[in-house]
Coordinates of C-alpha atoms in Angstrom, one line a residue:
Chain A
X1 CA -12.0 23.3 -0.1
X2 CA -8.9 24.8 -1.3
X3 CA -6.3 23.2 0.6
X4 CA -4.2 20.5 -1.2
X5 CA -2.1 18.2 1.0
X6 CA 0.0 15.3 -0.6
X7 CA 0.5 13.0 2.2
X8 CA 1.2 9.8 0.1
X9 CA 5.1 10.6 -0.3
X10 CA 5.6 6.6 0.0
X11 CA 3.7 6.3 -3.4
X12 CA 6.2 8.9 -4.9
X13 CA 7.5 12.4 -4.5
X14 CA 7.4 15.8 -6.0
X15 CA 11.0 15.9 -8.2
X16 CA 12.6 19.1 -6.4
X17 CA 13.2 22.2 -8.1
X18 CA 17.1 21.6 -7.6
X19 CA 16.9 18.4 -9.7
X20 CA 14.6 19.7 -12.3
X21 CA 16.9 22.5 -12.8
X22 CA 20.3 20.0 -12.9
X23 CA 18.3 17.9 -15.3
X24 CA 17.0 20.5 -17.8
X25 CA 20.5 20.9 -19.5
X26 CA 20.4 17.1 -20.5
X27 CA 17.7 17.4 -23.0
X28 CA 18.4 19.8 -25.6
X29 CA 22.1 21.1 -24.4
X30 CA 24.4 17.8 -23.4
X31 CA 22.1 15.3 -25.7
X32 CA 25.3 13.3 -26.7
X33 CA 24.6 9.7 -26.4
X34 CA 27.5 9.0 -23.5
X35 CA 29.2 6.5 -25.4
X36 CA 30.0 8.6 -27.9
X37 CA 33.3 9.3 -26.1
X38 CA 35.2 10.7 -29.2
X39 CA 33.9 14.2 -29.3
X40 CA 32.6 15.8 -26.6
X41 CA 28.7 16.0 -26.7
X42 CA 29.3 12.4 -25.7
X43 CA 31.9 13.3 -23.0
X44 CA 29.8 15.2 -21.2
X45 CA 26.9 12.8 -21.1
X46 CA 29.3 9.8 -19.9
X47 CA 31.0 12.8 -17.2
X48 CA 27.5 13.6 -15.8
X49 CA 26.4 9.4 -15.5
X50 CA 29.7 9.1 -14.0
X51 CA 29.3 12.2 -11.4
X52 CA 25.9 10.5 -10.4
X53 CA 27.4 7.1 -9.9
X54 CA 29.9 8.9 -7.3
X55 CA 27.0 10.6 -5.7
X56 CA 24.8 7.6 -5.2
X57 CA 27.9 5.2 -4.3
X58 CA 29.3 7.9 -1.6
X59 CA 25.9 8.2 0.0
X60 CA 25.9 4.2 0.8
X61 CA 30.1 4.1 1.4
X62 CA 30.4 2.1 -1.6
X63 CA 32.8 2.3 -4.2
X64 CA 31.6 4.1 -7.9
X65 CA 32.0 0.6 -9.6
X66 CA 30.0 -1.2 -7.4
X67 CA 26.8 1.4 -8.6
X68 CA 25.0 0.4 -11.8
X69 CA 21.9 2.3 -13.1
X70 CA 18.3 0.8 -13.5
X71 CA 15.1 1.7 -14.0
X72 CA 13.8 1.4 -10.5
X73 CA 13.0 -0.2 -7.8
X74 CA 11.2 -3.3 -9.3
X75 CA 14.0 -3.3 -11.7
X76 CA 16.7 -3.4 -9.1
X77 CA 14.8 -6.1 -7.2
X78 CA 14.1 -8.5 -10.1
X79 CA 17.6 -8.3 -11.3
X80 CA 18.9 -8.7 -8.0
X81 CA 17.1 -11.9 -7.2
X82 CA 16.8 -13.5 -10.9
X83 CA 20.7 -12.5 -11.0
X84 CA 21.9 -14.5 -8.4
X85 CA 19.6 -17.4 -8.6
X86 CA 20.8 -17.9 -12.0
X87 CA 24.3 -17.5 -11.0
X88 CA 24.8 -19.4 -8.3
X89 CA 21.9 -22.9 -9.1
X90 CA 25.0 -25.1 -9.0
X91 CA 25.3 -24.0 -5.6
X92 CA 21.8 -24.1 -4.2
X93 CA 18.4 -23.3 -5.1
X94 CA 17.3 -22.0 -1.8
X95 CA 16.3 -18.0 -1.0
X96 CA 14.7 -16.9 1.9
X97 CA 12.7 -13.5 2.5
X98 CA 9.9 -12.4 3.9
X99 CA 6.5 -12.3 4.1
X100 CA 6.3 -8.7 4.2
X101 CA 8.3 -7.3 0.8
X102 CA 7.1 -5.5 -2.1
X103 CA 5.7 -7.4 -4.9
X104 CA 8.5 -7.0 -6.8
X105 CA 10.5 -9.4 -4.9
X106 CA 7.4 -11.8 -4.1
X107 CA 6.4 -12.3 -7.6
X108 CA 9.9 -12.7 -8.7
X109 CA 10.6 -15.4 -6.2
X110 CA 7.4 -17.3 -7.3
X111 CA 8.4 -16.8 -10.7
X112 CA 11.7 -18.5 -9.9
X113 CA 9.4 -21.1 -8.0
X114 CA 8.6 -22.7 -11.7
X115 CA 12.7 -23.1 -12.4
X116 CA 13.3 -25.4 -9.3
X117 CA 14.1 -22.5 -6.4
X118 CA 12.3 -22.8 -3.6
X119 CA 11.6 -19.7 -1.1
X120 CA 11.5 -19.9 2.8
X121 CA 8.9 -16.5 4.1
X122 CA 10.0 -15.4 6.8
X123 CA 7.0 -14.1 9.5
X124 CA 6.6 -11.2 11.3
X125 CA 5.8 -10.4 14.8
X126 CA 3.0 -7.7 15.1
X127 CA 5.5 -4.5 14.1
X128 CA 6.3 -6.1 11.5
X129 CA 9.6 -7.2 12.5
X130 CA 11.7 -10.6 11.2
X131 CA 13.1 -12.8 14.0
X132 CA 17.1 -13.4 13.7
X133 CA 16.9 -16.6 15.3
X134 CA 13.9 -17.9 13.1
X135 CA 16.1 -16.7 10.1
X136 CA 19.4 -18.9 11.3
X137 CA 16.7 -21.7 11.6
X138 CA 15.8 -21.3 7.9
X139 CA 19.1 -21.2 6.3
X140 CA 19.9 -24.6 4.4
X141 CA 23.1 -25.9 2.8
X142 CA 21.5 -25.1 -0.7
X143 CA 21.0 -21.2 0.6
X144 CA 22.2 -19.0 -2.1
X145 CA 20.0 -15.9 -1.6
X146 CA 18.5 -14.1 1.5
X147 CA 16.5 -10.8 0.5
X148 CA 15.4 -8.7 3.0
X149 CA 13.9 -5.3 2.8
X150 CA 15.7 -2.4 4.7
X151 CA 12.3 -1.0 5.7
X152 CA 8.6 -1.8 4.7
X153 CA 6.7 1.3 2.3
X154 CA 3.3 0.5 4.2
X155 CA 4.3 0.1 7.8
X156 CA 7.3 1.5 7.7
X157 CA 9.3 -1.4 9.9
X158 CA 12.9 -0.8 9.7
X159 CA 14.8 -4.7 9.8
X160 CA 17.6 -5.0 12.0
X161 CA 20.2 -4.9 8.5
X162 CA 23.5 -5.0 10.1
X163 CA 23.0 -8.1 12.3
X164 CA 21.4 -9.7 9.0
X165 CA 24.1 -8.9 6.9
X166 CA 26.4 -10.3 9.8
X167 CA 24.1 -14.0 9.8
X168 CA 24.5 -13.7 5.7
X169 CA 28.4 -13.5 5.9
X170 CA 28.7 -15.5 8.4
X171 CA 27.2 -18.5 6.4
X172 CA 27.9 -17.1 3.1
X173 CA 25.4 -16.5 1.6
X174 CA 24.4 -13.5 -0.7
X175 CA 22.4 -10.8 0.8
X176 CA 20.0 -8.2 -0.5
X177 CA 18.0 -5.7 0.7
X178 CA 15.4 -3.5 -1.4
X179 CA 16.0 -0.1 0.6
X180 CA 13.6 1.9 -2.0
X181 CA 11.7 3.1 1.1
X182 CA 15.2 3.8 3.1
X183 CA 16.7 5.6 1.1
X184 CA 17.3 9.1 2.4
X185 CA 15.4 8.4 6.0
X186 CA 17.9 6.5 7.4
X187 CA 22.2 5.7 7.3
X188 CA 22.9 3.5 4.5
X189 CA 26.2 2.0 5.2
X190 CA 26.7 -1.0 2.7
X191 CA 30.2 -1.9 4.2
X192 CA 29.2 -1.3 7.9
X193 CA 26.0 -3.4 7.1
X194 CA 27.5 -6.4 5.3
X195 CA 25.1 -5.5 2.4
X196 CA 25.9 -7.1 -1.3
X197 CA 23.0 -6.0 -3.6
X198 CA 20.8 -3.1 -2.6
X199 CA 18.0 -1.7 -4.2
X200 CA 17.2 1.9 -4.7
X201 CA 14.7 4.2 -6.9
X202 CA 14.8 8.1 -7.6
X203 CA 11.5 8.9 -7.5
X204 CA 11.2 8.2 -3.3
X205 CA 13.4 11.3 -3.0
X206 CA 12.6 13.8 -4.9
X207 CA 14.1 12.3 -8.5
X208 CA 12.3 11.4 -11.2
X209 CA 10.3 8.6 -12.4
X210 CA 11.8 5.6 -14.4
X211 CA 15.6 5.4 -12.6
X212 CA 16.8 3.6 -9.9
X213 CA 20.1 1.8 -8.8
X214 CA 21.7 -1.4 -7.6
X215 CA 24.8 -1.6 -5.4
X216 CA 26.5 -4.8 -6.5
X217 CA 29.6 -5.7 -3.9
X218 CA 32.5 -6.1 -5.8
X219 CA 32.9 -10.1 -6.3
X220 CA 29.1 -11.0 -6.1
X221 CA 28.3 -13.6 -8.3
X222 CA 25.3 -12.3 -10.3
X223 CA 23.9 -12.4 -14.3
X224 CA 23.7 -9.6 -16.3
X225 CA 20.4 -8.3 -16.4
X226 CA 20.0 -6.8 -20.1
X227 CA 22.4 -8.2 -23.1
X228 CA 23.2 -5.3 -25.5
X229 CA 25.6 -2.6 -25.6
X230 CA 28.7 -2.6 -23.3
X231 CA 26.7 0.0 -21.1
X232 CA 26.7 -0.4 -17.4
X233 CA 30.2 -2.5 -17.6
X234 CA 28.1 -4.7 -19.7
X235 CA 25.5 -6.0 -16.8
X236 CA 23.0 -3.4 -17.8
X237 CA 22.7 -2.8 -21.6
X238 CA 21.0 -0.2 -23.1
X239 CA 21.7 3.7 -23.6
X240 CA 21.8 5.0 -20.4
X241 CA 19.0 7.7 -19.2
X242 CA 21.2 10.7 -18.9
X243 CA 18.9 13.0 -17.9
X244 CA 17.2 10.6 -14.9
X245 CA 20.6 9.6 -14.2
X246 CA 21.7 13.1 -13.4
X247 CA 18.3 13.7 -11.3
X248 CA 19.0 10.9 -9.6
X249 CA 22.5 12.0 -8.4
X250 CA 21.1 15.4 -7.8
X251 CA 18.5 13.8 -5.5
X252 CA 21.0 11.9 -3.6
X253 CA 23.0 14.7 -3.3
X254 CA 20.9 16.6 -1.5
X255 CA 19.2 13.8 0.7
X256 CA 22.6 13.6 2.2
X257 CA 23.1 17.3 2.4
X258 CA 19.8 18.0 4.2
X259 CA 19.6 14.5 6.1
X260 CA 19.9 15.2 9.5
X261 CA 17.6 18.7 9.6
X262 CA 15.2 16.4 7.1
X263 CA 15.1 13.5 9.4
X264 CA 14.7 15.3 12.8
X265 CA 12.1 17.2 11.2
X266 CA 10.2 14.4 9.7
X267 CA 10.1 12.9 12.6
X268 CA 8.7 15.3 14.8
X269 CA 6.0 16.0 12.1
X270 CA 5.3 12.1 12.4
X271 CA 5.2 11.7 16.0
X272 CA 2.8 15.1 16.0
X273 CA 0.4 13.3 13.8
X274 CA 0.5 9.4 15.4
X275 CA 0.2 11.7 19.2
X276 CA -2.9 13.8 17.4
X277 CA -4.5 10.6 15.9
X278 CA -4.0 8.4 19.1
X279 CA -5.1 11.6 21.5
X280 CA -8.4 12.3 19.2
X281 CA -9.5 8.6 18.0
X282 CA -10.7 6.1 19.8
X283 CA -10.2 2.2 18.7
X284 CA -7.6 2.7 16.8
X285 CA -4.1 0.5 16.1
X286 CA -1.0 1.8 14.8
X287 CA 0.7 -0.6 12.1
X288 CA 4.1 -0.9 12.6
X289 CA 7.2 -0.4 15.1
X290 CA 7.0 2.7 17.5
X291 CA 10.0 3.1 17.4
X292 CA 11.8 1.3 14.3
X293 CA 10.3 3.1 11.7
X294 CA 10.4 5.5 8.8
X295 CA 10.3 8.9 9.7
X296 CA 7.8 9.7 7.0
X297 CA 5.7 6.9 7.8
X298 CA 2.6 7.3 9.6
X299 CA 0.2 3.7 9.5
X300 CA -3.3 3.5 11.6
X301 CA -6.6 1.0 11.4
X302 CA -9.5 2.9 12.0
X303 CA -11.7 -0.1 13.2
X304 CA -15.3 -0.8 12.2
X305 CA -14.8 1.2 9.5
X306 CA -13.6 1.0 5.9
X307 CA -10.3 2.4 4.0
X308 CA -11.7 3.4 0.5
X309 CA -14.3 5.5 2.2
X310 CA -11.5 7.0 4.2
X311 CA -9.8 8.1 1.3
X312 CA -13.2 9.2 -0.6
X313 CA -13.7 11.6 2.1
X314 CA -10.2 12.6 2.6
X315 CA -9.9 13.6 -1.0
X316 CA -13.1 15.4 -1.0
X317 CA -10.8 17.4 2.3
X318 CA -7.7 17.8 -0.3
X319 CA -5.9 15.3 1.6
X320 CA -4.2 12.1 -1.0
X321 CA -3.1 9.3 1.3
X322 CA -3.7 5.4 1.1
X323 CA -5.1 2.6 2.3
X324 CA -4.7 -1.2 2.6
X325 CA -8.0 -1.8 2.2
X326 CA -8.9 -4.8 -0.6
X327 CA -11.1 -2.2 -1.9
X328 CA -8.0 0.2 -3.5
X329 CA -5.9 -2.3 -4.3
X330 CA -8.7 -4.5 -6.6
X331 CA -7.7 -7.7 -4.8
X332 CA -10.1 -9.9 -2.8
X333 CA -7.4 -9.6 0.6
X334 CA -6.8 -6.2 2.3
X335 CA -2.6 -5.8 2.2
X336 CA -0.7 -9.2 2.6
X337 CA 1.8 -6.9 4.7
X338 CA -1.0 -5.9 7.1
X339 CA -2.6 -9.3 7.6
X340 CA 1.5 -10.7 7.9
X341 CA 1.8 -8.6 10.9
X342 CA -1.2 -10.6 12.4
X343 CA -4.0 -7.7 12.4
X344 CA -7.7 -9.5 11.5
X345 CA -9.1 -8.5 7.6
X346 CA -12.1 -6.5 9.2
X347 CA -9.3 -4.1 10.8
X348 CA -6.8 -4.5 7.7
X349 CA -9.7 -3.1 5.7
X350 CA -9.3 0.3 7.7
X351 CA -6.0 1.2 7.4
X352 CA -5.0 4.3 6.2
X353 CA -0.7 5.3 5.3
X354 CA 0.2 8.5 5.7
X355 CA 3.4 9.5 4.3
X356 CA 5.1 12.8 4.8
X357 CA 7.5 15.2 3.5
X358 CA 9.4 18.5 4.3
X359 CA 6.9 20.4 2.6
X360 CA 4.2 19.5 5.2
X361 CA 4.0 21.8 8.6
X362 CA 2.7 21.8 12.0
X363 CA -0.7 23.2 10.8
X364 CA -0.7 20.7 8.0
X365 CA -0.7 17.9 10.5
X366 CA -3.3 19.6 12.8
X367 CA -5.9 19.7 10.3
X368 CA -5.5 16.1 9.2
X369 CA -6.4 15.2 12.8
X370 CA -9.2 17.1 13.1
X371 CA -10.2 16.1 9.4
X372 CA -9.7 12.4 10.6
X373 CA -11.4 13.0 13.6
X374 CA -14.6 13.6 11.3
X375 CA -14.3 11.7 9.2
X376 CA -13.5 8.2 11.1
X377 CA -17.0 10.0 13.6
X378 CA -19.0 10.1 10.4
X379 CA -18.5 6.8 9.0
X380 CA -18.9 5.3 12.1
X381 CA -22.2 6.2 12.8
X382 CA -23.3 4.3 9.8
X383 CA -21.3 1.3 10.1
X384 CA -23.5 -1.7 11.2
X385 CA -20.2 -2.7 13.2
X386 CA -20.0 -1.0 16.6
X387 CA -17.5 -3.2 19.1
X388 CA -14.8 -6.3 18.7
X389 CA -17.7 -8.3 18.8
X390 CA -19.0 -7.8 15.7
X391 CA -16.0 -8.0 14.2
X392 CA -14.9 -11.2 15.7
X393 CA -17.9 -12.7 14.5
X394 CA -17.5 -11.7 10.7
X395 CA -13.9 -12.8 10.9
X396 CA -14.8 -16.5 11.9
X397 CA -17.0 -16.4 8.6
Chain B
X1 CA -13.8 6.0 -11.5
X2 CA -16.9 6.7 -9.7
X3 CA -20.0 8.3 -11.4
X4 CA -21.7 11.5 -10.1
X5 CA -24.5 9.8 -8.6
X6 CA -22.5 7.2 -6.9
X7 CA -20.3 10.5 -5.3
X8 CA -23.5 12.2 -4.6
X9 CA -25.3 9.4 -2.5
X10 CA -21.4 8.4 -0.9
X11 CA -21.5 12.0 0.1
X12 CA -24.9 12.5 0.9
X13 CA -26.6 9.4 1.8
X14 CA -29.9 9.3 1.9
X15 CA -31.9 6.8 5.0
X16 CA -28.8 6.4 6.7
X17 CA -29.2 4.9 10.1
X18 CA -30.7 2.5 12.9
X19 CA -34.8 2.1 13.8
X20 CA -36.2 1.0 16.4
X21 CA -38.4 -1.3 16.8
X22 CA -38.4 -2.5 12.8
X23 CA -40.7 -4.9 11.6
X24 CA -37.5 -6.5 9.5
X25 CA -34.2 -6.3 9.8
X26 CA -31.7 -7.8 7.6
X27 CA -27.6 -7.7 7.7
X28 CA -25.0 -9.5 4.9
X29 CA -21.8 -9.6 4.2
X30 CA -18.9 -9.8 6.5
X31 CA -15.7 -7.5 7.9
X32 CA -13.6 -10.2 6.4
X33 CA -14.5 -9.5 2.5
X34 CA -14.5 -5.7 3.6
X35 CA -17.9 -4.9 3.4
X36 CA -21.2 -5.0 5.7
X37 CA -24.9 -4.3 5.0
X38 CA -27.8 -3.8 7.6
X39 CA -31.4 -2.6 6.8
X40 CA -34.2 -2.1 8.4
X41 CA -38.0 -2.2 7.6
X42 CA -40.7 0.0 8.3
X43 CA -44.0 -1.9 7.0
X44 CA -47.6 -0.9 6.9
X45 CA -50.4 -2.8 5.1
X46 CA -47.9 -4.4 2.7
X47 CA -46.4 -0.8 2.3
X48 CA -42.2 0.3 2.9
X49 CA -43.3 3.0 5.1
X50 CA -39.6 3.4 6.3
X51 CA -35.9 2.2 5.8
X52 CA -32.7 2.9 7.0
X53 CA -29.3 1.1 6.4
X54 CA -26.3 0.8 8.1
X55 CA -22.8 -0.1 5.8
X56 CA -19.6 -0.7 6.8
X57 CA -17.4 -0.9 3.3
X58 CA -16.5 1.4 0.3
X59 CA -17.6 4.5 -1.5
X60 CA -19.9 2.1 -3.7
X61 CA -20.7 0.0 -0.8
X62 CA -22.8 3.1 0.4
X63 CA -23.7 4.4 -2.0
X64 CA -25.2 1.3 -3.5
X65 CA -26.9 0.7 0.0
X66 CA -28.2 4.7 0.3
X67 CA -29.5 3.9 -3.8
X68 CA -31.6 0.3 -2.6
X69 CA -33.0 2.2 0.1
X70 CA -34.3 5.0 -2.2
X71 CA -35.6 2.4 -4.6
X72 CA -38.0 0.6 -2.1
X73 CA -39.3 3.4 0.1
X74 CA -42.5 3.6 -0.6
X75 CA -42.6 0.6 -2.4
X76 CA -45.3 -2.8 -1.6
X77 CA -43.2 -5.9 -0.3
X78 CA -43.4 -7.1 -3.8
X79 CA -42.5 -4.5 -5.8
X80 CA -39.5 -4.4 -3.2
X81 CA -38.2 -8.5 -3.5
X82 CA -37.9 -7.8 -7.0
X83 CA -35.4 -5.2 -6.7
X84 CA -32.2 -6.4 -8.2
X85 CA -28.6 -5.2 -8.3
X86 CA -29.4 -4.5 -11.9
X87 CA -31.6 -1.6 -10.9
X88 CA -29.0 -0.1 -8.3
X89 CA -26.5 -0.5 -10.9
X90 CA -28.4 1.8 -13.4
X91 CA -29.9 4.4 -11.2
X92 CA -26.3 5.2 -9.8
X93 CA -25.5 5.2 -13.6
X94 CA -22.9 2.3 -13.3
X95 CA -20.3 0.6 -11.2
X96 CA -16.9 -0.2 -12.0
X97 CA -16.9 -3.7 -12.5
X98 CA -14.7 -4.8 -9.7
X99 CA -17.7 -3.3 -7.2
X100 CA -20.5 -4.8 -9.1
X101 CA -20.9 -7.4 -5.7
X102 CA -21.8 -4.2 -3.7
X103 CA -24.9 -3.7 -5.8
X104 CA -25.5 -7.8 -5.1
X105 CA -25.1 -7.0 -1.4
X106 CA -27.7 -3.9 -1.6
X107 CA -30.0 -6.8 -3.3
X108 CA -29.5 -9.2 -0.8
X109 CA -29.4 -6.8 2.3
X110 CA -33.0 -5.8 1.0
X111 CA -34.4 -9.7 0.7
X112 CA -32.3 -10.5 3.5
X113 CA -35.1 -7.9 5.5
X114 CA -37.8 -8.8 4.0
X115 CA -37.3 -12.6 4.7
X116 CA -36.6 -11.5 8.5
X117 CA -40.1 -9.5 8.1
X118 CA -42.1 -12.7 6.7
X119 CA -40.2 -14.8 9.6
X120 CA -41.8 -12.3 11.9
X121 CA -44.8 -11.8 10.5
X122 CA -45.6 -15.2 9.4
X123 CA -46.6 -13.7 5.7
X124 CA -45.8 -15.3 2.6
X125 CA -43.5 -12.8 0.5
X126 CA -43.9 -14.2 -3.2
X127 CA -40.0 -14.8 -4.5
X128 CA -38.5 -15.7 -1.1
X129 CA -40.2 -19.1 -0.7
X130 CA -36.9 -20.7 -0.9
X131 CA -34.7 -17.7 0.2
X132 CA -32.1 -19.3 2.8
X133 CA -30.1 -16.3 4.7
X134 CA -27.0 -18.2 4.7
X135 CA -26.6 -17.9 1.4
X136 CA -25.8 -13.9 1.9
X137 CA -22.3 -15.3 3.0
X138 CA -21.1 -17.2 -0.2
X139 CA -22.4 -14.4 -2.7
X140 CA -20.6 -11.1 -2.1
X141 CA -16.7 -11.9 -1.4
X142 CA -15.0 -12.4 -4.2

């Protein structure tokens, strides 16, 4: 089997050739360490940071000095909610979020747990979508945080942001949002949105590994995240990635160049391959909104059967995706986002995420149905599971 | 991170399916830990004329299941009980150690048979005196 298809684009992305080529000069041409600002090796350096931090600020509507530099997404998220916990304990030591974000903001809030803050998760209904009024109903007097991610990277559930944002203002309280998954798929609009801190990551969109960002609104009350140097305005110490920094912008750039033509055709590749899996496989669920989600993200349980398996078989196809399956992840629970939504393990074991990108075509997406179609055939003939009923009675074990 | 031989009997699994009328079937595990075992007997004059096995679970979850089958076909009902996870382990030339419980399931899946055959049959299988099927459900999810 020759064919190679990289459907896991939610795990990470192929750096384009555009970036690669905007990068290159960085190494061994403009190596000047940016705050070097008296001759002009360093000049350059500190003009190319700043020409990414306008890139990345205009793409949300924020202003350039409300853009610092990280190294990722987890980075982003920890100094986002270690930040203003810190800050603001004489005010409060409350944060809600949900049951459904990334590790990086789960283990960070029970880390914070062990200093005295205490966390409200919010649920979600079966899409995997917060309620507003059950998130009124949690904020307290003492609520200094709530952290809400834009859109989920294994269902792909978009939140209702701006009407969040509106509840945080209204009550004052801080708000983030880890958009890692968001960004370039749908309009960021941090003023629109009522946003304060938002996480982002290069790698998601075509960047490379190891950089990431944080909009901080002008006036948020938040700690500095690395003591050092002076870089970053001080928040962020530490001599700044040039080279990532500049992908980074390139990435951006071009996200908001292509968006529209990327997102319509994302999302016609999407619906081709949720219509194809629905039309050719029987008992099967998809995870997440119909409508309010990613349009790279493509989320199905394949009952009676099991997701590492999937994947085994897949690859053996050319075809990388993932699963939220407890067998791929090493834990003893298939994905806490899955079972959050309300799906029973037995079915959370046989999800599979597909993820797209623009490199993917119509053929591309016909062949991962039919390969599907097999393979989901195959493994059910040998599962010992063959209706609900079998599964209902494992799940009341 | 699997070996060859655990690829080769996901791949290809040998004794995969259902039988009729078997003299001893035998099904652990549950949906809820992720993975499922069912096999059935075949038994002639003490003899494992036939098995088959139905998994729902992993790549080592099969092939672990396809391996146990392999290893008591043809085998007497005592050479059979004593097959332990051990042996599956090292004729599929290892498991990574987080799917080590697949090759205890395999184990079990085969004793779990062999009880229901002695139930069935009446006959004392020597190692199962005190084998209690519920047990299966505390062993494998972890």
């Amino acid at each position: 089997m020759s064919k190679k298809l990289y459907l896991d684009n939610a795990a990470t992305t192929r750096v384009k050739k555009e970036v690669i080529e905007e990068m290159r000069q960085y190494f061994d041409e403009y190596y000047g360490n940016p705050s070097s600002s008296l001759y002009e090796l360093g000049r350059k350096s500190k003009e190319a940071i700043e020409n990414a931090r306008k890139q990345v600020a205009d793409f949300l509507n924020a202003d350039e000095k409300e853009l610092y530099f990280t190294a990722g997404g987890s980075e982003s998220d920890n100094w986002a909610v270690k930040g203003v916990a810190f800050a603001n304990k004489n005010k409060g030591n409350h944060i809600i979020t949900t049951k459904i974000e990334h590790h990086a903001i789960l283990h960070t809030c029970e880390y914070l747990e062990k200093f005295g803050f205490e966390t409200t998760y919010l649920d979600v209904d079966k899409y995997g979508m917060i309620d507003l009024e059950k998130l009124k109903e949690a904020i307290r007097p003492e609520t200094i945080l709530i952290s809400i991610m834009y859109a989920n990277n294994e269902i792909g559930t978009i939140q209702p942001i701006e009407q969040i944002g509106e509840i945080a203002q209204e009550h004052g309280i801080i708000f983030h949002t880890d958009a890692v998954q968001a960004l370039g798929s749908v309009k960021i609009d941090v003023k629109k949105q009522h946003i304060d801190l938002l996480s982002m990551s290069a790698h998601k969109i075509g960047g490379p590994k190891g950089v990431g960002g944080m909009f901080i609104r002008k006036g948020v009350k938040i700690d500095n995240f690395i003591h050092g140097g002076g870089q970053e305005r001080g928040r962020r110490a530490g001599t700044e990635g040039v080279q990532s920094i500049v992908g980074f912008g390139k990435a951006v750039e071009i996200a908001e160049r292509d968006f529209d033509k990327h997102i319509a055709n994302l999302t016609k590749l999407r619906d081709r391959l949720i219509d194809g899996i629905k039309l050719n496989i029987s008992e099967v669920v998809l995870n997440g909104h119909p409508t309010m989600r990613l349009p790279n993200n493509v989320n199905f349980s394949y009952k009676y059967v099991e997701g590492e398996s999937i994947l085994l078989l897949l690859d053996m196809e050319g075809i990388s995706a993932s699963s939220g399956s407890a067998c791929t992840s090493g834990s003893l629970d298939p994905s806490h986002v899955l079972l959050a939504t309300g799906l029973d393990h037995g079915t959370a074991h046989g999800s599979i995420r597909f993820s797209i990108s623009e490199e993917i075509t119509e053929e591309d997406i016909d062949y991962t149905v039919e390969t599907m179609k097999n393979i989901i055939s195959r493994l059910r003939a040998m599962s010992p599971i063959k209706n609900d009923e079998d599964l209902k009675k494992g799940n009341s074990l | 991170m699997y070996t060859e031989t655990v690829m080769d009997h996901f791949r290809n699994p040998r004794n995969v399916g259902s039988m009729e009328n078997a003299d001893g079937v035998g099904q652990v595990g549950n949906p809820k830990c992720g993975d499922i075992m069912k096999i059935y007997l075949k038994i002639n004059d003490d003899i494992i004329e036939d098995v088959k096995f139905e998994t729902f679970g992993c790549g080592s979850a099969i092939a672990s299941s396809s391996m146990a089958t392999e290893l008591i076909k043809g085998k007497s009902i005592d050479e059979a009980v004593e097959l332990s996870n051990k042996a599956v382990i090292e004729a599929l030339g290892g498991l990574p150690p987080v799917k080590v419980h697949c090759s205890v399931l395999a184990e079990q899946a085969v004793k779990s048979a062999l009880f229901d055959y002695s139930q069935k049959t009446g006959k004392v299988i020597k190692g199962l005196e005190d084998y209690k099927p519920e047990d299966d459900e505390d062993i494998h999810c972890h």
